[in-house]
GROMACS .gro file of C-alpha atoms in nm:
model
  482
    1MET     CA    1   5.601  -0.319   4.549
    2GLU     CA    2   5.387  -0.615   4.619
    3ALA     CA    3   5.498  -0.858   4.892
    4GLY     CA    4   5.497  -1.167   4.659
    5LEU     CA    5   5.301  -1.397   4.438
    6PRO     CA    6   5.102  -1.661   4.636
    7ASP     CA    7   5.051  -1.882   4.333
    8LYS     CA    8   5.432  -1.947   4.287
    9PRO     CA    9   5.666  -2.135   4.524
   10ARG     CA   10   5.903  -1.911   4.713
   11LEU     CA   11   6.273  -1.901   4.619
   12SER     CA   12   6.474  -2.099   4.882
   13ARG     CA   13   6.827  -2.177   4.965
   14THR     CA   14   6.944  -2.523   4.843
   15ALA     CA   15   7.311  -2.518   4.951
   16PRO     CA   16   7.454  -2.447   5.303
   17ALA     CA   17   7.500  -2.086   5.392
   18PRO     CA   18   7.856  -1.956   5.403
   19LYS     CA   19   8.010  -1.881   5.739
   20VAL     CA   20   7.994  -1.504   5.809
   21GLY     CA   21   8.294  -1.276   5.757
   22ILE     CA   22   8.122  -0.957   5.663
   23VAL     CA   23   7.864  -0.742   5.830
   24HIS     CA   24   7.690  -0.493   5.593
   25LEU     CA   25   7.497  -0.195   5.692
   26GLY     CA   26   7.225  -0.102   5.437
   27PRO     CA   27   7.086  -0.410   5.252
   28GLY     CA   28   6.914  -0.215   4.983
   29ALA     CA   29   6.886  -0.279   4.605
   30PHE     CA   30   7.240  -0.150   4.528
   31PHE     CA   31   7.404  -0.366   4.785
   32ARG     CA   32   7.224  -0.666   4.650
   33ALA     CA   33   7.305  -0.584   4.291
   34PHE     CA   34   7.671  -0.505   4.369
   35ASN     CA   35   7.859  -0.600   4.684
   36ALA     CA   36   7.674  -0.922   4.756
   37VAL     CA   37   7.705  -1.031   4.383
   38TYR     CA   38   8.082  -0.977   4.371
   39THR     CA   39   8.125  -1.162   4.710
   40ASP     CA   40   7.921  -1.455   4.601
   41GLU     CA   41   8.124  -1.485   4.284
   42ALA     CA   42   8.444  -1.448   4.467
   43MET     CA   43   8.354  -1.726   4.720
   44ALA     CA   44   8.239  -1.944   4.429
   45LEU     CA   45   8.567  -1.895   4.251
   46SER     CA   46   8.821  -1.874   4.532
   47GLY     CA   47   8.653  -1.991   4.857
   48GLY     CA   48   8.678  -1.827   5.194
   49ASP     CA   49   8.428  -1.765   5.479
   50TRP     CA   50   8.286  -1.432   5.365
   51GLY     CA   51   7.912  -1.482   5.422
   52ILE     CA   52   7.740  -1.153   5.487
   53THR     CA   53   7.515  -1.052   5.790
   54ALA     CA   54   7.304  -0.770   5.649
   55VAL     CA   55   7.181  -0.501   5.882
   56SER     CA   56   6.894  -0.267   5.809
   57LEU     CA   57   6.916   0.057   6.006
   58ARG     CA   58   6.546   0.140   5.963
   59SER     CA   59   6.313  -0.074   5.756
   60ALA     CA   60   6.217  -0.441   5.794
   61THR     CA   61   6.156  -0.482   5.423
   62ALA     CA   62   6.491  -0.663   5.342
   63ARG     CA   63   6.448  -0.904   5.628
   64ASP     CA   64   6.083  -0.976   5.538
   65GLN     CA   65   6.180  -1.034   5.170
   66LEU     CA   66   6.494  -1.251   5.237
   67GLU     CA   67   6.441  -1.436   5.564
   68PRO     CA   68   6.174  -1.675   5.416
   69GLN     CA   69   6.425  -1.742   5.139
   70GLY     CA   70   6.721  -1.826   5.356
   71GLY     CA   71   6.893  -1.496   5.251
   72THR     CA   72   6.896  -1.593   4.882
   73TYR     CA   73   6.763  -1.369   4.608
   74THR     CA   74   6.784  -1.323   4.228
   75SER     CA   75   7.014  -1.077   4.058
   76VAL     CA   76   6.856  -0.986   3.719
   77THR     CA   77   7.085  -0.846   3.460
   78LEU     CA   78   6.890  -0.614   3.231
   79ALA     CA   79   7.001  -0.575   2.869
   80PRO     CA   80   6.850  -0.494   2.538
   81ASP     CA   81   6.866  -0.865   2.439
   82GLY     CA   82   6.682  -0.981   2.739
   83GLU     CA   83   6.719  -1.045   3.112
   84ARG     CA   84   6.942  -1.291   3.272
   85ASP     CA   85   6.887  -1.432   3.623
   86LYS     CA   86   7.139  -1.559   3.880
   87VAL     CA   87   7.060  -1.670   4.249
   88ILE     CA   88   7.284  -1.513   4.493
   89GLY     CA   89   7.361  -1.694   4.827
   90ALA     CA   90   7.613  -1.472   5.004
   91ILE     CA   91   7.364  -1.322   5.261
   92THR     CA   92   7.312  -1.550   5.559
   93GLN     CA   93   7.078  -1.343   5.771
   94VAL     CA   94   6.918  -0.993   5.800
   95LEU     CA   95   6.904  -0.803   6.114
   96VAL     CA   96   6.675  -0.503   6.173
   97ALA     CA   97   6.854  -0.260   6.401
   98PRO     CA   98   6.559  -0.102   6.585
   99ASP     CA   99   6.419  -0.438   6.677
  100ASP     CA  100   6.735  -0.564   6.840
  101PRO     CA  101   7.038  -0.318   6.854
  102GLU     CA  102   7.231  -0.561   7.075
  103ALA     CA  103   7.220  -0.828   6.814
  104VAL     CA  104   7.377  -0.577   6.565
  105ILE     CA  105   7.648  -0.478   6.801
  106SER     CA  106   7.730  -0.848   6.878
  107ALA     CA  107   7.740  -0.928   6.509
  108ILE     CA  108   8.002  -0.666   6.437
  109ALA     CA  109   8.197  -0.753   6.757
  110ASP     CA  110   8.218  -1.118   6.646
  111PRO     CA  111   8.584  -1.211   6.612
  112ALA     CA  112   8.493  -1.390   6.286
  113VAL     CA  113   8.384  -1.064   6.124
  114ARG     CA  114   8.675  -0.888   5.952
  115ILE     CA  115   8.494  -0.636   5.733
  116VAL     CA  116   8.190  -0.392   5.798
  117SER     CA  117   8.074  -0.249   5.473
  118LEU     CA  118   7.831   0.030   5.418
  119THR     CA  119   7.570   0.142   5.160
  120ILE     CA  120   7.375   0.379   5.388
  121THR     CA  121   7.340   0.675   5.139
  122GLU     CA  122   7.490   1.014   5.206
  123LYS     CA  123   7.243   1.094   5.488
  124GLY     CA  124   7.334   0.782   5.684
  125TYR     CA  125   7.663   0.933   5.789
  126CYS     CA  126   7.491   1.202   5.996
  127HIS     CA  127   7.735   1.461   5.858
  128SER     CA  128   7.723   1.801   5.716
  129PRO     CA  129   7.773   1.761   5.352
  130ALA     CA  130   7.939   2.107   5.321
  131THR     CA  131   8.214   2.019   5.588
  132GLY     CA  132   8.223   1.637   5.601
  133ARG     CA  133   8.218   1.653   5.987
  134LEU     CA  134   7.974   1.459   6.202
  135ARG     CA  135   7.685   1.664   6.320
  136LEU     CA  136   7.678   1.639   6.689
  137ASP     CA  137   7.341   1.799   6.690
  138HIS     CA  138   7.185   1.536   6.458
  139PRO     CA  139   6.897   1.374   6.656
  140ASP     CA  140   7.023   1.020   6.611
  141VAL     CA  141   7.383   1.127   6.724
  142VAL     CA  142   7.239   1.314   7.025
  143HIS     CA  143   7.049   0.995   7.119
  144ASP     CA  144   7.346   0.758   7.060
  145LEU     CA  145   7.584   0.963   7.274
  146ALA     CA  146   7.338   0.943   7.559
  147HIS     CA  147   7.240   0.577   7.504
  148PRO     CA  148   7.559   0.419   7.340
  149GLU     CA  149   7.431   0.068   7.435
  150ALA     CA  150   7.120   0.121   7.209
  151PRO     CA  151   7.233   0.320   6.914
  152ARG     CA  152   7.029   0.431   6.610
  153SER     CA  153   7.288   0.571   6.372
  154ALA     CA  154   7.562   0.398   6.168
  155PRO     CA  155   7.839   0.582   6.358
  156GLY     CA  156   7.682   0.495   6.680
  157PHE     CA  157   7.660   0.131   6.600
  158LEU     CA  158   8.018   0.116   6.463
  159VAL     CA  159   8.166   0.290   6.774
  160ALA     CA  160   7.969   0.064   7.004
  161ALA     CA  161   8.083  -0.247   6.830
  162LEU     CA  162   8.449  -0.129   6.803
  163ALA     CA  163   8.454  -0.053   7.165
  164ARG     CA  164   8.331  -0.416   7.241
  165ARG     CA  165   8.606  -0.547   6.998
  166ARG     CA  166   8.874  -0.354   7.178
  167ASP     CA  167   8.756  -0.464   7.520
  168SER     CA  168   8.712  -0.829   7.422
  169GLY     CA  169   9.040  -0.856   7.225
  170ALA     CA  170   8.840  -0.951   6.911
  171GLY     CA  171   9.098  -0.749   6.698
  172PRO     CA  172   9.059  -0.503   6.432
  173LEU     CA  173   8.857  -0.491   6.123
  174THR     CA  174   8.805  -0.284   5.809
  175VAL     CA  175   8.527  -0.038   5.765
  176LEU     CA  176   8.451  -0.018   5.393
  177SER     CA  177   8.234   0.267   5.275
  178CYS     CA  178   8.072   0.189   4.947
  179ASP     CA  179   7.870   0.519   4.905
  180ASN     CA  180   7.881   0.768   4.637
  181LEU     CA  181   8.073   1.026   4.833
  182PRO     CA  182   8.408   1.190   4.769
  183SER     CA  183   8.689   1.034   4.982
  184ASN     CA  184   8.421   0.807   5.135
  185GLY     CA  185   8.683   0.617   5.338
  186ALA     CA  186   8.809   0.938   5.497
  187LEU     CA  187   8.456   1.053   5.556
  188ALA     CA  188   8.366   0.725   5.732
  189ARG     CA  189   8.678   0.746   5.941
  190GLY     CA  190   8.611   1.106   6.020
  191VAL     CA  191   8.250   1.057   6.149
  192VAL     CA  192   8.341   0.751   6.353
  193LEU     CA  193   8.642   0.932   6.513
  194ASP     CA  194   8.423   1.244   6.581
  195PHE     CA  195   8.165   1.025   6.752
  196ALA     CA  196   8.412   0.819   6.947
  197ARG     CA  197   8.602   1.140   7.065
  198ALA     CA  198   8.275   1.272   7.196
  199LEU     CA  199   8.208   0.949   7.383
  200ASP     CA  200   8.560   0.809   7.483
  201PRO     CA  201   8.879   0.982   7.361
  202ASP     CA  202   9.082   0.670   7.446
  203LEU     CA  203   8.860   0.461   7.224
  204ALA     CA  204   8.907   0.713   6.945
  205ASP     CA  205   9.290   0.669   6.970
  206TRP     CA  206   9.252   0.290   6.943
  207ILE     CA  207   9.017   0.319   6.641
  208ALA     CA  208   9.272   0.569   6.472
  209GLU     CA  209   9.552   0.320   6.527
  210GLU     CA  210   9.382  -0.015   6.460
  211ILE     CA  211   9.090   0.020   6.216
  212SER     CA  212   9.131   0.071   5.842
  213PHE     CA  213   8.883   0.284   5.630
  214PRO     CA  214   8.967   0.230   5.252
  215ALA     CA  215   8.823   0.445   4.996
  216THR     CA  216   8.606   0.293   4.706
  217MET     CA  217   8.444   0.372   4.386
  218VAL     CA  218   8.130   0.178   4.304
  219ASP     CA  219   7.937   0.187   3.978
  220ARG     CA  220   7.629  -0.009   3.867
  221ILE     CA  221   7.290   0.157   3.772
  222THR     CA  222   7.029  -0.018   3.976
  223PRO     CA  223   6.672   0.091   3.928
  224ALA     CA  224   6.411   0.037   4.201
  225THR     CA  225   6.264  -0.309   4.188
  226THR     CA  226   5.895  -0.309   4.072
  227ALA     CA  227   5.602  -0.555   4.111
  228ASP     CA  228   5.640  -0.610   3.727
  229ASP     CA  229   6.006  -0.708   3.771
  230VAL     CA  230   5.897  -0.968   4.024
  231ALA     CA  231   5.614  -1.098   3.816
  232ARG     CA  232   5.834  -1.130   3.507
  233LEU     CA  233   6.097  -1.321   3.698
  234ALA     CA  234   5.831  -1.558   3.835
  235ASP     CA  235   5.706  -1.620   3.475
  236ARG     CA  236   6.061  -1.705   3.358
  237ALA     CA  237   6.201  -1.887   3.664
  238GLY     CA  238   5.893  -2.047   3.809
  239TYR     CA  239   5.940  -1.909   4.168
  240ASP     CA  240   5.843  -1.601   4.360
  241ASP     CA  241   6.124  -1.373   4.476
  242PRO     CA  242   6.004  -1.040   4.608
  243GLY     CA  243   6.368  -0.976   4.713
  244CYS     CA  244   6.499  -0.972   4.354
  245VAL     CA  245   6.706  -0.691   4.218
  246ALA     CA  246   6.743  -0.558   3.860
  247HIS     CA  247   7.054  -0.390   3.732
  248GLU     CA  248   7.253  -0.303   3.420
  249GLN     CA  249   7.525  -0.526   3.284
  250PHE     CA  250   7.805  -0.269   3.347
  251ARG     CA  251   7.977  -0.276   3.686
  252GLN     CA  252   8.298  -0.128   3.828
  253TRP     CA  253   8.451  -0.148   4.175
  254VAL     CA  254   8.774   0.026   4.261
  255ILE     CA  255   8.907  -0.019   4.612
  256GLU     CA  256   9.203   0.132   4.800
  257ASP     CA  257   9.398  -0.181   4.909
  258ASN     CA  258   9.402  -0.126   5.279
  259PHE     CA  259   9.256  -0.416   5.467
  260VAL     CA  260   9.375  -0.492   5.825
  261ALA     CA  261   9.204  -0.842   5.861
  262GLY     CA  262   9.200  -0.990   5.516
  263ARG     CA  263   8.943  -0.965   5.234
  264PRO     CA  264   8.753  -1.180   4.972
  265ALA     CA  265   8.931  -1.256   4.651
  266TRP     CA  266   8.733  -0.979   4.488
  267ASP     CA  267   9.015  -0.910   4.244
  268SER     CA  268   8.944  -1.264   4.093
  269VAL     CA  269   8.614  -1.139   3.976
  270GLY     CA  270   8.712  -0.804   3.839
  271VAL     CA  271   8.755  -0.561   4.127
  272GLN     CA  272   9.034  -0.318   4.085
  273PHE     CA  273   9.267  -0.272   4.388
  274VAL     CA  274   9.471   0.039   4.378
  275ALA     CA  275   9.688   0.256   4.595
  276SER     CA  276   9.451   0.559   4.569
  277VAL     CA  277   9.094   0.572   4.457
  278GLU     CA  278   9.073   0.951   4.449
  279ALA     CA  279   9.100   1.010   4.082
  280HIS     CA  280   8.848   0.726   3.995
  281GLU     CA  281   8.601   0.843   4.247
  282THR     CA  282   8.619   1.205   4.129
  283MET     CA  283   8.567   1.086   3.767
  284LYS     CA  284   8.265   0.877   3.867
  285LEU     CA  285   8.102   1.134   4.096
  286ARG     CA  286   8.129   1.421   3.866
  287CYS     CA  287   8.095   1.245   3.524
  288LEU     CA  288   7.828   0.988   3.615
  289ASN     CA  289   7.657   1.104   3.935
  290GLY     CA  290   7.682   1.474   3.826
  291THR     CA  291   7.507   1.428   3.494
  292HIS     CA  292   7.263   1.172   3.650
  293SER     CA  293   7.146   1.446   3.882
  294ALA     CA  294   7.140   1.700   3.609
  295LEU     CA  295   6.919   1.470   3.394
  296ALA     CA  296   6.707   1.387   3.703
  297TYR     CA  297   6.612   1.743   3.798
  298LEU     CA  298   6.579   1.883   3.450
  299GLY     CA  299   6.429   1.562   3.315
  300TYR     CA  300   6.163   1.539   3.585
  301LEU     CA  301   6.065   1.908   3.542
  302GLY     CA  302   6.053   1.845   3.168
  303GLY     CA  303   5.801   1.564   3.220
  304TYR     CA  304   6.024   1.264   3.170
  305GLU     CA  305   5.996   0.955   3.387
  306THR     CA  306   6.325   0.788   3.330
  307ILE     CA  307   6.686   0.874   3.235
  308SER     CA  308   6.662   0.674   2.905
  309GLU     CA  309   6.353   0.878   2.810
  310THR     CA  310   6.526   1.210   2.890
  311VAL     CA  311   6.831   1.144   2.677
  312SER     CA  312   6.619   1.019   2.399
  313ASP     CA  313   6.546   1.394   2.359
  314PRO     CA  314   6.838   1.521   2.144
  315ALA     CA  315   6.846   1.847   2.340
  316PHE     CA  316   6.900   1.674   2.670
  317ALA     CA  317   7.164   1.437   2.524
  318ALA     CA  318   7.351   1.741   2.374
  319PHE     CA  319   7.328   1.928   2.707
  320CYS     CA  320   7.477   1.613   2.882
  321GLU     CA  321   7.754   1.606   2.627
  322HIS     CA  322   7.824   1.974   2.682
  323LEU     CA  323   7.843   1.924   3.058
  324TRP     CA  324   8.112   1.654   3.015
  325ALA     CA  325   8.319   1.824   2.743
  326GLN     CA  326   8.306   2.183   2.863
  327GLU     CA  327   8.242   2.193   3.231
  328ILE     CA  328   8.320   1.852   3.409
  329LEU     CA  329   8.621   1.698   3.228
  330PRO     CA  330   8.837   2.009   3.269
  331THR     CA  331   8.816   1.968   3.635
  332VAL     CA  332   8.883   1.582   3.650
  333GLU     CA  333   9.229   1.422   3.669
  334ARG     CA  334   9.262   1.120   3.440
  335PRO     CA  335   9.273   0.806   3.651
  336GLU     CA  336   9.525   0.539   3.553
  337GLY     CA  337   9.414   0.327   3.274
  338GLU     CA  338   9.103   0.541   3.188
  339ASP     CA  339   9.013   0.730   2.870
  340LEU     CA  340   8.788   1.014   2.993
  341LYS     CA  341   8.619   1.090   2.668
  342ALA     CA  342   8.549   0.727   2.606
  343TYR     CA  343   8.431   0.689   2.966
  344CYS     CA  344   8.167   0.956   2.894
  345GLN     CA  345   8.049   0.808   2.574
  346THR     CA  346   8.008   0.473   2.755
  347LEU     CA  347   7.795   0.659   3.007
  348LEU     CA  348   7.564   0.813   2.750
  349ALA     CA  349   7.523   0.455   2.596
  350ARG     CA  350   7.427   0.333   2.936
  351TYR     CA  351   7.187   0.621   2.984
  352ARG     CA  352   7.014   0.543   2.660
  353ASP     CA  353   6.950   0.174   2.734
  354PRO     CA  354   6.576   0.142   2.744
  355SER     CA  355   6.596  -0.175   2.947
  356ILE     CA  356   6.711   0.027   3.239
  357ARG     CA  357   6.413   0.209   3.375
  358HIS     CA  358   6.604   0.440   3.620
  359ARG     CA  359   6.341   0.698   3.732
  360THR     CA  360   6.431   1.055   3.744
  361TRP     CA  361   6.241   1.086   4.062
  362GLN     CA  362   6.442   0.808   4.229
  363ILE     CA  363   6.768   0.979   4.129
  364ALA     CA  364   6.643   1.314   4.259
  365MET     CA  365   6.599   1.186   4.610
  366ASP     CA  366   6.820   1.344   4.894
  367GLY     CA  367   6.957   1.620   4.662
  368SER     CA  368   7.072   1.828   4.961
  369GLN     CA  369   7.309   1.546   5.048
  370LYS     CA  370   7.427   1.482   4.698
  371LEU     CA  371   7.462   1.817   4.541
  372PRO     CA  372   7.799   1.917   4.718
  373GLN     CA  373   7.993   1.624   4.577
  374ARG     CA  374   7.817   1.568   4.249
  375ILE     CA  375   7.774   1.935   4.132
  376LEU     CA  376   7.906   2.193   4.366
  377GLY     CA  377   8.259   2.078   4.382
  378THR     CA  378   8.290   2.096   4.004
  379ILE     CA  379   8.138   2.455   4.014
  380ALA     CA  380   8.387   2.563   4.288
  381ASP     CA  381   8.684   2.430   4.100
  382THR     CA  382   8.570   2.608   3.779
  383ARG     CA  383   8.515   2.927   3.955
  384ALA     CA  384   8.842   2.914   4.115
  385ALA     CA  385   8.999   2.880   3.773
  386GLY     CA  386   8.805   3.189   3.652
  387GLY     CA  387   8.531   3.011   3.457
  388MET     CA  388   8.150   3.019   3.489
  389PRO     CA  389   7.985   2.681   3.432
  390GLU     CA  390   7.660   2.793   3.295
  391GLY     CA  391   7.514   2.444   3.242
  392LEU     CA  392   7.581   2.336   3.603
  393CYS     CA  393   7.439   2.661   3.721
  394LEU     CA  394   7.123   2.564   3.528
  395VAL     CA  395   7.139   2.230   3.719
  396VAL     CA  396   7.146   2.400   4.052
  397ALA     CA  397   6.856   2.613   3.949
  398ALA     CA  398   6.660   2.303   3.839
  399TRP     CA  399   6.722   2.156   4.179
  400MET     CA  400   6.591   2.466   4.339
  401ARG     CA  401   6.269   2.448   4.127
  402TYR     CA  402   6.238   2.083   4.214
  403VAL     CA  403   6.268   2.135   4.602
  404GLY     CA  404   5.996   2.393   4.574
  405GLY     CA  405   5.761   2.107   4.555
  406VAL     CA  406   5.553   2.212   4.260
  407ASP     CA  407   5.607   2.089   3.905
  408GLU     CA  408   5.561   2.287   3.578
  409THR     CA  409   5.187   2.179   3.552
  410GLY     CA  410   5.121   2.290   3.902
  411ALA     CA  411   5.112   1.931   4.042
  412PRO     CA  412   5.288   1.864   4.374
  413ILE     CA  413   5.632   1.692   4.369
  414ASP     CA  414   5.696   1.420   4.629
  415VAL     CA  415   6.024   1.555   4.740
  416ARG     CA  416   6.233   1.297   4.945
  417ASP     CA  417   6.499   1.483   5.126
  418PRO     CA  418   6.603   1.511   5.482
  419LEU     CA  419   6.570   1.883   5.445
  420ALA     CA  420   6.259   1.882   5.232
  421ALA     CA  421   6.032   2.075   5.482
  422ARG     CA  422   6.290   2.343   5.538
  423LEU     CA  423   6.371   2.387   5.166
  424LYS     CA  424   6.012   2.419   5.075
  425ALA     CA  425   5.950   2.670   5.360
  426ALA     CA  426   6.237   2.883   5.248
  427SER     CA  427   6.125   2.853   4.883
  428ASP     CA  428   5.769   2.935   4.968
  429ALA     CA  429   5.860   3.246   5.175
  430ALA     CA  430   6.073   3.390   4.886
  431ASP     CA  431   5.935   3.615   4.627
  432GLY     CA  432   6.093   3.600   4.273
  433ALA     CA  433   6.391   3.411   4.132
  434GLU     CA  434   6.660   3.613   4.304
  435ALA     CA  435   6.505   3.587   4.651
  436THR     CA  436   6.439   3.212   4.613
  437VAL     CA  437   6.803   3.147   4.501
  438ALA     CA  438   6.933   3.362   4.789
  439ALA     CA  439   6.714   3.180   5.043
  440LEU     CA  440   6.838   2.831   4.933
  441LEU     CA  441   7.203   2.937   4.897
  442ALA     CA  442   7.172   3.027   5.268
  443PHE     CA  443   7.160   2.656   5.354
  444ASP     CA  444   7.523   2.628   5.472
  445GLU     CA  445   7.496   2.249   5.513
  446ILE     CA  446   7.466   2.236   5.139
  447PHE     CA  447   7.647   2.540   5.004
  448ALA     CA  448   7.992   2.640   5.121
  449PRO     CA  449   7.979   3.011   5.234
  450GLU     CA  450   8.240   3.118   4.977
  451LEU     CA  451   8.037   2.969   4.689
  452ALA     CA  452   7.710   3.105   4.814
  453ALA     CA  453   7.878   3.455   4.851
  454ASP     CA  454   8.011   3.437   4.498
  455ALA     CA  455   7.806   3.706   4.323
  456PRO     CA  456   7.850   3.599   3.958
  457PHE     CA  457   7.755   3.239   4.049
  458ARG     CA  458   7.447   3.365   4.242
  459ASP     CA  459   7.353   3.576   3.937
  460ALA     CA  460   7.396   3.287   3.701
  461VAL     CA  461   7.175   3.059   3.900
  462SER     CA  462   6.909   3.324   3.946
  463ALA     CA  463   6.904   3.390   3.564
  464ALA     CA  464   6.875   3.016   3.505
  465PHE     CA  465   6.593   2.990   3.764
  466ALA     CA  466   6.400   3.274   3.603
  467ARG     CA  467   6.434   3.093   3.255
  468LEU     CA  468   6.301   2.781   3.410
  469GLU     CA  469   6.004   2.966   3.564
  470LYS     CA  470   5.927   3.142   3.241
  471ASP     CA  471   5.999   2.882   2.974
  472GLY     CA  472   6.012   2.541   3.145
  473ALA     CA  473   6.289   2.277   3.159
  474ARG     CA  474   6.241   2.147   2.799
  475ALA     CA  475   6.257   2.481   2.632
  476THR     CA  476   6.533   2.602   2.855
  477VAL     CA  477   6.748   2.296   2.775
  478THR     CA  478   6.668   2.326   2.402
  479ALA     CA  479   6.773   2.681   2.384
  480PHE     CA  480   7.077   2.643   2.610
  481LYS     CA  481   7.382   2.800   2.470
  482PRO     CA  482   7.670   2.860   2.714
   0.00000   0.00000   0.00000
């Protein structure tokens, strides 16, 4: 995306920045379209010192976009009847962790900070997706255990800052994971405690006793911002904002109400606080994220650029509805207050919205980290009940075709995945569908050993892979009959 538009004045802050009460790790588009918007609205309605220090663990992009604007940016709601703009002022500053690790540790250790929230994507937890445990052999974790004063990873920063809070008497805070992971609160707690135990068992005991890790479910489709988005906003609003984010109208945030040091009045702006998020997060991960990934891999292979284009093909829409009705919903417990069939129909309407240009390639990123919770859990539950989810087996086969790195026209695929090189090497070394499937099922950080050893599952994926090789994604989906 272009840096900005020199012929327009830059967006700037016009009101005093709020006092900081939250540090957020991962200030990407979703956080700006979701957490920061809710927090901005809650402070406007109910007050409170909940300004956000945003921390990028890798890239300086967010800082370079937002710092000249005093942390402000525009939230653009996309809808068939047009785009609606709102300037968000909840972010007070953006830190880039590699530039100044100490500043990040100090920010989290500040007694005024009561929440550290996370949108760092699955790979940011440095865990094994198949087990949920911290990978002590992860390069960043190895570095951070050797150099705890200058961490690189999210677990490393959290443990360093929590150690300082304990030692300084700054008090406890809440660590709030907002990533699309099952039991994300328990996962965050687990990797933090695993890291702390490897560094200082007494610190691990203090964290286990004093720090809360609520689970959450987050939902708002947020396509990557493009130069066209920035230009259209400039034409409408008269200012340049390279930090703007575009998102759908729909949003849903469900949070386990377990905060040890207070929270914003998010409930006043629509957040649902519940005793347990588990049923909501399973519903969302399997119904939305599972079918999103299905449409991403099959749609990309079929030549579709966006989700809305993919489901405009009746065969792909019918396949999606089959997945919900026959393979996903039988494994999902109904959350309190939800109508599962109506929820899925709402999802299909969201997918069909042409104003939401959510690229299949974007959703396909980091599949090795996403597959276990979005797809493989549903398959495992179905197999345990004696069924065979043929549609989801086709999705796994499509992912395997995708990570092979060559599309159906012979063109290379830009596979963005932490295991991309290893997955491609394994795929390239295999000869034929069965060998390729066996080679990729051997990645135990993705596939649980019991599922990988399930012969009927392996055979179903191999047959689907062979059909994709022979007929292509569009023809395979069109002919799909479970």
